[in-house]
Amino acid sequence: MTERETTRLVAWSQELRRVHHRLRDAMAVTRAALADGTPGEAATRELLLYCHGFCTALDGHHQGEDRTLFPAIAAAHPELRPVLRALEQDHSMIAHLLGGLQAAVDRTAPPEELDQHLEGIAAIMESHFRYEERQLLTVLDTLELAAVPGEVLGPI
């Protein structure tokens, strides 16, 4: 195996770590925007901007995993199907929580309520990322998947 082939095999685990890191950063920026924002409608408008980008990126990441990455892992490692099902359930729960946040932003909820939504999303997201990394990084080190990383792991 050439060095380039080895790099390509390892790249999926590295790509997943990078995407998770960027999503963690995006969550921190979103929460900081709420904490630093002016009260009322101006803070909600600011949060809407950050939330739209963050929510779109997180949802796109999970859709890409469900559509491309997880089927490839399941084909190569059928023993991981229960892990993949659990991760897909997390994706569904996180999508539901993102919908709740979006609804709160749309109705100009108070900053305390918006922060509660963000805190819940952050807790589930972090737990999900840690579990996914524990269960899949080793597998991703050897996964042969010819695809564009942005299509597999989302737009961020």
C-alpha atoms as an extended CHARMM CRD file, in Angstrom:
* protein
*
       156  EXT
         1         1  MET       CA              0.0000000000        0.0000000000        0.0000000000  PROA      1               0.0000000000
         2         2  THR       CA              1.4330000000        3.3920000000       -0.9680000000  PROA      2               0.0000000000
         3         3  GLU       CA              1.6090000000        6.3290000000        1.4110000000  PROA      3               0.0000000000
         4         4  ARG       CA             -1.1340000000        8.0970000000       -0.5740000000  PROA      4               0.0000000000
         5         5  GLU       CA             -3.4530000000        5.0810000000       -0.2290000000  PROA      5               0.0000000000
         6         6  THR       CA             -2.7700000000        4.9440000000        3.5060000000  PROA      6               0.0000000000
         7         7  THR       CA             -3.4760000000        8.6720000000        3.7900000000  PROA      7               0.0000000000
         8         8  ARG       CA             -6.7850000000        8.2270000000        1.9360000000  PROA      8               0.0000000000
         9         9  LEU       CA             -7.7990000000        5.3850000000        4.2410000000  PROA      9               0.0000000000
        10        10  VAL       CA             -6.9850000000        7.3640000000        7.3650000000  PROA      10              0.0000000000
        11        11  ALA       CA             -8.5940000000       10.5160000000        5.9870000000  PROA      11              0.0000000000
        12        12  TRP       CA            -12.1570000000        9.4480000000        6.8990000000  PROA      12              0.0000000000
        13        13  SER       CA            -11.3760000000        9.3330000000       10.6070000000  PROA      13              0.0000000000
        14        14  GLN       CA             -9.5270000000       12.6420000000       10.3280000000  PROA      14              0.0000000000
        15        15  GLU       CA            -12.3860000000       14.1960000000        8.3530000000  PROA      15              0.0000000000
        16        16  LEU       CA            -14.9300000000       13.1160000000       10.9710000000  PROA      16              0.0000000000
        17        17  ARG       CA            -12.8280000000       14.6230000000       13.7660000000  PROA      17              0.0000000000
        18        18  ARG       CA            -12.4690000000       17.8870000000       11.8150000000  PROA      18              0.0000000000
        19        19  VAL       CA            -16.1970000000       18.1470000000       11.1470000000  PROA      19              0.0000000000
        20        20  HSD       CA            -17.0430000000       17.4370000000       14.7880000000  PROA      20              0.0000000000
        21        21  HSD       CA            -14.5310000000       20.0870000000       15.8690000000  PROA      21              0.0000000000
        22        22  ARG       CA            -16.0570000000       22.6780000000       13.5010000000  PROA      22              0.0000000000
        23        23  LEU       CA            -19.5780000000       21.8460000000       14.6900000000  PROA      23              0.0000000000
        24        24  ARG       CA            -18.4770000000       22.2020000000       18.3220000000  PROA      24              0.0000000000
        25        25  ASP       CA            -16.9790000000       25.5960000000       17.4460000000  PROA      25              0.0000000000
        26        26  ALA       CA            -20.1730000000       26.6250000000       15.6420000000  PROA      26              0.0000000000
        27        27  MET       CA            -22.2220000000       25.7110000000       18.7220000000  PROA      27              0.0000000000
        28        28  ALA       CA            -19.9040000000       27.8020000000       20.9140000000  PROA      28              0.0000000000
        29        29  VAL       CA            -20.2530000000       30.7940000000       18.5680000000  PROA      29              0.0000000000
        30        30  THR       CA            -24.0300000000       30.3740000000       18.5120000000  PROA      30              0.0000000000
        31        31  ARG       CA            -24.2430000000       30.2790000000       22.3160000000  PROA      31              0.0000000000
        32        32  ALA       CA            -21.8850000000       33.2450000000       22.6030000000  PROA      32              0.0000000000
        33        33  ALA       CA            -24.0650000000       35.2240000000       20.1770000000  PROA      33              0.0000000000
        34        34  LEU       CA            -27.0370000000       34.6360000000       22.4590000000  PROA      34              0.0000000000
        35        35  ALA       CA            -25.0890000000       35.4980000000       25.6170000000  PROA      35              0.0000000000
        36        36  ASP       CA            -23.6150000000       38.6690000000       24.1020000000  PROA      36              0.0000000000
        37        37  GLY       CA            -26.6730000000       39.7580000000       22.1340000000  PROA      37              0.0000000000
        38        38  THR       CA            -28.8760000000       42.6460000000       23.0450000000  PROA      38              0.0000000000
        39        39  PRO       CA            -32.1750000000       41.6720000000       24.6660000000  PROA      39              0.0000000000
        40        40  GLY       CA            -35.2970000000       41.0820000000       22.6590000000  PROA      40              0.0000000000
        41        41  GLU       CA            -35.7520000000       41.0780000000       18.9200000000  PROA      41              0.0000000000
        42        42  ALA       CA            -32.1790000000       42.1460000000       18.0270000000  PROA      42              0.0000000000
        43        43  ALA       CA            -30.7230000000       39.1610000000       19.9290000000  PROA      43              0.0000000000
        44        44  THR       CA            -33.1990000000       36.8300000000       18.2660000000  PROA      44              0.0000000000
        45        45  ARG       CA            -32.2680000000       38.1260000000       14.8030000000  PROA      45              0.0000000000
        46        46  GLU       CA            -28.5830000000       37.5990000000       15.5930000000  PROA      46              0.0000000000
        47        47  LEU       CA            -29.2600000000       34.1090000000       16.9340000000  PROA      47              0.0000000000
        48        48  LEU       CA            -31.3620000000       33.3080000000       13.8700000000  PROA      48              0.0000000000
        49        49  LEU       CA            -28.3470000000       34.0030000000       11.6870000000  PROA      49              0.0000000000
        50        50  TYR       CA            -26.0180000000       31.8260000000       13.7380000000  PROA      50              0.0000000000
        51        51  CYS       CA            -28.6310000000       29.1440000000       14.3000000000  PROA      51              0.0000000000
        52        52  HSD       CA            -29.4860000000       28.8890000000       10.6360000000  PROA      52              0.0000000000
        53        53  GLY       CA            -25.8680000000       28.2200000000        9.7410000000  PROA      53              0.0000000000
        54        54  PHE       CA            -25.2550000000       25.8860000000       12.6660000000  PROA      54              0.0000000000
        55        55  CYS       CA            -28.5470000000       23.9860000000       12.3290000000  PROA      55              0.0000000000
        56        56  THR       CA            -28.0580000000       23.5640000000        8.5840000000  PROA      56              0.0000000000
        57        57  ALA       CA            -24.4890000000       22.3210000000        9.0580000000  PROA      57              0.0000000000
        58        58  LEU       CA            -25.3750000000       19.8490000000       11.8280000000  PROA      58              0.0000000000
        59        59  ASP       CA            -28.4080000000       18.5140000000        9.9620000000  PROA      59              0.0000000000
        60        60  GLY       CA            -26.3970000000       18.2300000000        6.7220000000  PROA      60              0.0000000000
        61        61  HSD       CA            -23.6710000000       16.3420000000        8.5700000000  PROA      61              0.0000000000
        62        62  HSD       CA            -26.1330000000       13.7970000000        9.9180000000  PROA      62              0.0000000000
        63        63  GLN       CA            -27.9660000000       13.4000000000        6.6090000000  PROA      63              0.0000000000
        64        64  GLY       CA            -24.6610000000       12.7050000000        4.8510000000  PROA      64              0.0000000000
        65        65  GLU       CA            -23.7210000000       10.1000000000        7.4310000000  PROA      65              0.0000000000
        66        66  ASP       CA            -27.1250000000        8.4060000000        7.1850000000  PROA      66              0.0000000000
        67        67  ARG       CA            -27.1430000000        8.4820000000        3.3760000000  PROA      67              0.0000000000
        68        68  THR       CA            -23.5410000000        7.5130000000        2.5460000000  PROA      68              0.0000000000
        69        69  LEU       CA            -21.1960000000        6.8230000000        5.4380000000  PROA      69              0.0000000000
        70        70  PHE       CA            -23.3110000000        4.5040000000        7.5770000000  PROA      70              0.0000000000
        71        71  PRO       CA            -24.3720000000        2.2330000000        4.6910000000  PROA      71              0.0000000000
        72        72  ALA       CA            -20.6920000000        1.8840000000        3.7100000000  PROA      72              0.0000000000
        73        73  ILE       CA            -19.7510000000        1.0090000000        7.2930000000  PROA      73              0.0000000000
        74        74  ALA       CA            -22.6480000000       -1.4610000000        7.5820000000  PROA      74              0.0000000000
        75        75  ALA       CA            -21.5610000000       -3.2000000000        4.3650000000  PROA      75              0.0000000000
        76        76  ALA       CA            -17.9450000000       -3.5070000000        5.5400000000  PROA      76              0.0000000000
        77        77  HSD       CA            -18.7310000000       -4.1760000000        9.2270000000  PROA      77              0.0000000000
        78        78  PRO       CA            -22.2000000000       -5.7120000000        9.6840000000  PROA      78              0.0000000000
        79        79  GLU       CA            -21.4650000000       -6.2250000000       13.3790000000  PROA      79              0.0000000000
        80        80  LEU       CA            -21.7130000000       -2.4400000000       13.7960000000  PROA      80              0.0000000000
        81        81  ARG       CA            -25.3350000000       -2.2190000000       12.6150000000  PROA      81              0.0000000000
        82        82  PRO       CA            -26.6730000000       -1.8150000000       16.1950000000  PROA      82              0.0000000000
        83        83  VAL       CA            -24.2150000000        1.0510000000       16.7620000000  PROA      83              0.0000000000
        84        84  LEU       CA            -25.2780000000        2.6740000000       13.4910000000  PROA      84              0.0000000000
        85        85  ARG       CA            -28.9660000000        2.3340000000       14.4160000000  PROA      85              0.0000000000
        86        86  ALA       CA            -28.2750000000        4.0480000000       17.7490000000  PROA      86              0.0000000000
        87        87  LEU       CA            -26.4290000000        6.8590000000       15.9670000000  PROA      87              0.0000000000
        88        88  GLU       CA            -29.3010000000        7.2590000000       13.4870000000  PROA      88              0.0000000000
        89        89  GLN       CA            -31.7270000000        7.4920000000       16.4230000000  PROA      89              0.0000000000
        90        90  ASP       CA            -29.5300000000       10.2550000000       17.8610000000  PROA      90              0.0000000000
        91        91  HSD       CA            -29.6990000000       12.0170000000       14.4880000000  PROA      91              0.0000000000
        92        92  SER       CA            -33.4880000000       11.9030000000       14.6320000000  PROA      92              0.0000000000
        93        93  MET       CA            -33.5440000000       13.2230000000       18.2110000000  PROA      93              0.0000000000
        94        94  ILE       CA            -31.1290000000       16.0300000000       17.3580000000  PROA      94              0.0000000000
        95        95  ALA       CA            -33.2370000000       16.9770000000       14.3050000000  PROA      95              0.0000000000
        96        96  HSD       CA            -36.2750000000       17.1810000000       16.6020000000  PROA      96              0.0000000000
        97        97  LEU       CA            -34.3540000000       19.3920000000       19.0490000000  PROA      97              0.0000000000
        98        98  LEU       CA            -33.1660000000       21.6240000000       16.1950000000  PROA      98              0.0000000000
        99        99  GLY       CA            -36.7930000000       21.9830000000       15.0990000000  PROA      99              0.0000000000
       100       100  GLY       CA            -37.7210000000       23.0650000000       18.6240000000  PROA      100             0.0000000000
       101       101  LEU       CA            -34.9410000000       25.6460000000       18.6190000000  PROA      101             0.0000000000
       102       102  GLN       CA            -36.0170000000       26.9400000000       15.2180000000  PROA      102             0.0000000000
       103       103  ALA       CA            -39.6210000000       27.2630000000       16.4300000000  PROA      103             0.0000000000
       104       104  ALA       CA            -38.4330000000       29.1630000000       19.5200000000  PROA      104             0.0000000000
       105       105  VAL       CA            -36.3570000000       31.5180000000       17.3730000000  PROA      105             0.0000000000
       106       106  ASP       CA            -39.2710000000       32.0350000000       14.9580000000  PROA      106             0.0000000000
       107       107  ARG       CA            -41.5710000000       33.1020000000       17.7940000000  PROA      107             0.0000000000
       108       108  THR       CA            -38.9350000000       35.3560000000       19.3750000000  PROA      108             0.0000000000
       109       109  ALA       CA            -38.6230000000       33.3360000000       22.5720000000  PROA      109             0.0000000000
       110       110  PRO       CA            -36.7660000000       34.9690000000       25.4580000000  PROA      110             0.0000000000
       111       111  PRO       CA            -32.9910000000       34.4430000000       25.6100000000  PROA      111             0.0000000000
       112       112  GLU       CA            -33.2920000000       32.1180000000       28.6270000000  PROA      112             0.0000000000
       113       113  GLU       CA            -35.5440000000       29.7490000000       26.6780000000  PROA      113             0.0000000000
       114       114  LEU       CA            -33.2980000000       29.8870000000       23.6220000000  PROA      114             0.0000000000
       115       115  ASP       CA            -30.3030000000       29.0480000000       25.7900000000  PROA      115             0.0000000000
       116       116  GLN       CA            -32.1760000000       26.0580000000       27.2370000000  PROA      116             0.0000000000
       117       117  HSD       CA            -32.7210000000       24.7770000000       23.6920000000  PROA      117             0.0000000000
       118       118  LEU       CA            -29.0450000000       25.2910000000       22.8640000000  PROA      118             0.0000000000
       119       119  GLU       CA            -27.9370000000       23.6400000000       26.0950000000  PROA      119             0.0000000000
       120       120  GLY       CA            -30.0330000000       20.5510000000       25.3260000000  PROA      120             0.0000000000
       121       121  ILE       CA            -28.7360000000       20.3420000000       21.7740000000  PROA      121             0.0000000000
       122       122  ALA       CA            -25.1510000000       20.8280000000       22.9400000000  PROA      122             0.0000000000
       123       123  ALA       CA            -25.4540000000       18.0460000000       25.5380000000  PROA      123             0.0000000000
       124       124  ILE       CA            -26.9440000000       15.5080000000       23.1250000000  PROA      124             0.0000000000
       125       125  MET       CA            -24.5940000000       16.5590000000       20.3180000000  PROA      125             0.0000000000
       126       126  GLU       CA            -21.4980000000       16.1500000000       22.4990000000  PROA      126             0.0000000000
       127       127  SER       CA            -22.6320000000       12.7730000000       23.8180000000  PROA      127             0.0000000000
       128       128  HSD       CA            -23.3980000000       11.6610000000       20.2600000000  PROA      128             0.0000000000
       129       129  PHE       CA            -20.0450000000       12.8480000000       18.8950000000  PROA      129             0.0000000000
       130       130  ARG       CA            -18.0820000000       11.1280000000       21.6610000000  PROA      130             0.0000000000
       131       131  TYR       CA            -19.9610000000        7.8420000000       21.1870000000  PROA      131             0.0000000000
       132       132  GLU       CA            -19.5690000000        8.0260000000       17.4170000000  PROA      132             0.0000000000
       133       133  GLU       CA            -15.8490000000        8.7060000000       17.7190000000  PROA      133             0.0000000000
       134       134  ARG       CA            -15.3380000000        5.8580000000       20.2280000000  PROA      134             0.0000000000
       135       135  GLN       CA            -17.2410000000        3.3910000000       18.0690000000  PROA      135             0.0000000000
       136       136  LEU       CA            -16.2480000000        4.4040000000       14.5400000000  PROA      136             0.0000000000
       137       137  LEU       CA            -12.8540000000        6.1090000000       14.3340000000  PROA      137             0.0000000000
       138       138  THR       CA            -10.9430000000        2.8230000000       14.2110000000  PROA      138             0.0000000000
       139       139  VAL       CA            -13.2850000000        1.5360000000       11.5020000000  PROA      139             0.0000000000
       140       140  LEU       CA            -12.9340000000        4.7810000000        9.5610000000  PROA      140             0.0000000000
       141       141  ASP       CA             -9.1630000000        4.3750000000        9.5880000000  PROA      141             0.0000000000
       142       142  THR       CA             -9.6000000000        1.4540000000        7.1850000000  PROA      142             0.0000000000
       143       143  LEU       CA            -12.8540000000        2.3380000000        5.4000000000  PROA      143             0.0000000000
       144       144  GLU       CA            -12.5190000000        2.4300000000        1.6430000000  PROA      144             0.0000000000
       145       145  LEU       CA            -15.1250000000        4.8750000000        0.4230000000  PROA      145             0.0000000000
       146       146  ALA       CA            -14.6590000000        6.7680000000       -2.8180000000  PROA      146             0.0000000000
       147       147  ALA       CA            -16.7040000000        9.8790000000       -2.1520000000  PROA      147             0.0000000000
       148       148  VAL       CA            -16.3500000000       13.6070000000       -1.6150000000  PROA      148             0.0000000000
       149       149  PRO       CA            -15.9690000000       14.3480000000        2.1260000000  PROA      149             0.0000000000
       150       150  GLY       CA            -18.4580000000       17.2440000000        2.0040000000  PROA      150             0.0000000000
       151       151  GLU       CA            -21.1250000000       14.9570000000        0.5960000000  PROA      151             0.0000000000
       152       152  VAL       CA            -20.4560000000       12.2820000000        3.2170000000  PROA      152             0.0000000000
       153       153  LEU       CA            -19.9090000000       14.4240000000        6.3180000000  PROA      153             0.0000000000
       154       154  GLY       CA            -21.8790000000       17.5410000000        5.4970000000  PROA      154             0.0000000000
       155       155  PRO       CA            -21.1930000000       21.0440000000        4.2600000000  PROA      155             0.0000000000
       156       156  ILE       CA            -19.0710000000       22.2760000000        7.1690000000  PROA      156             0.0000000000
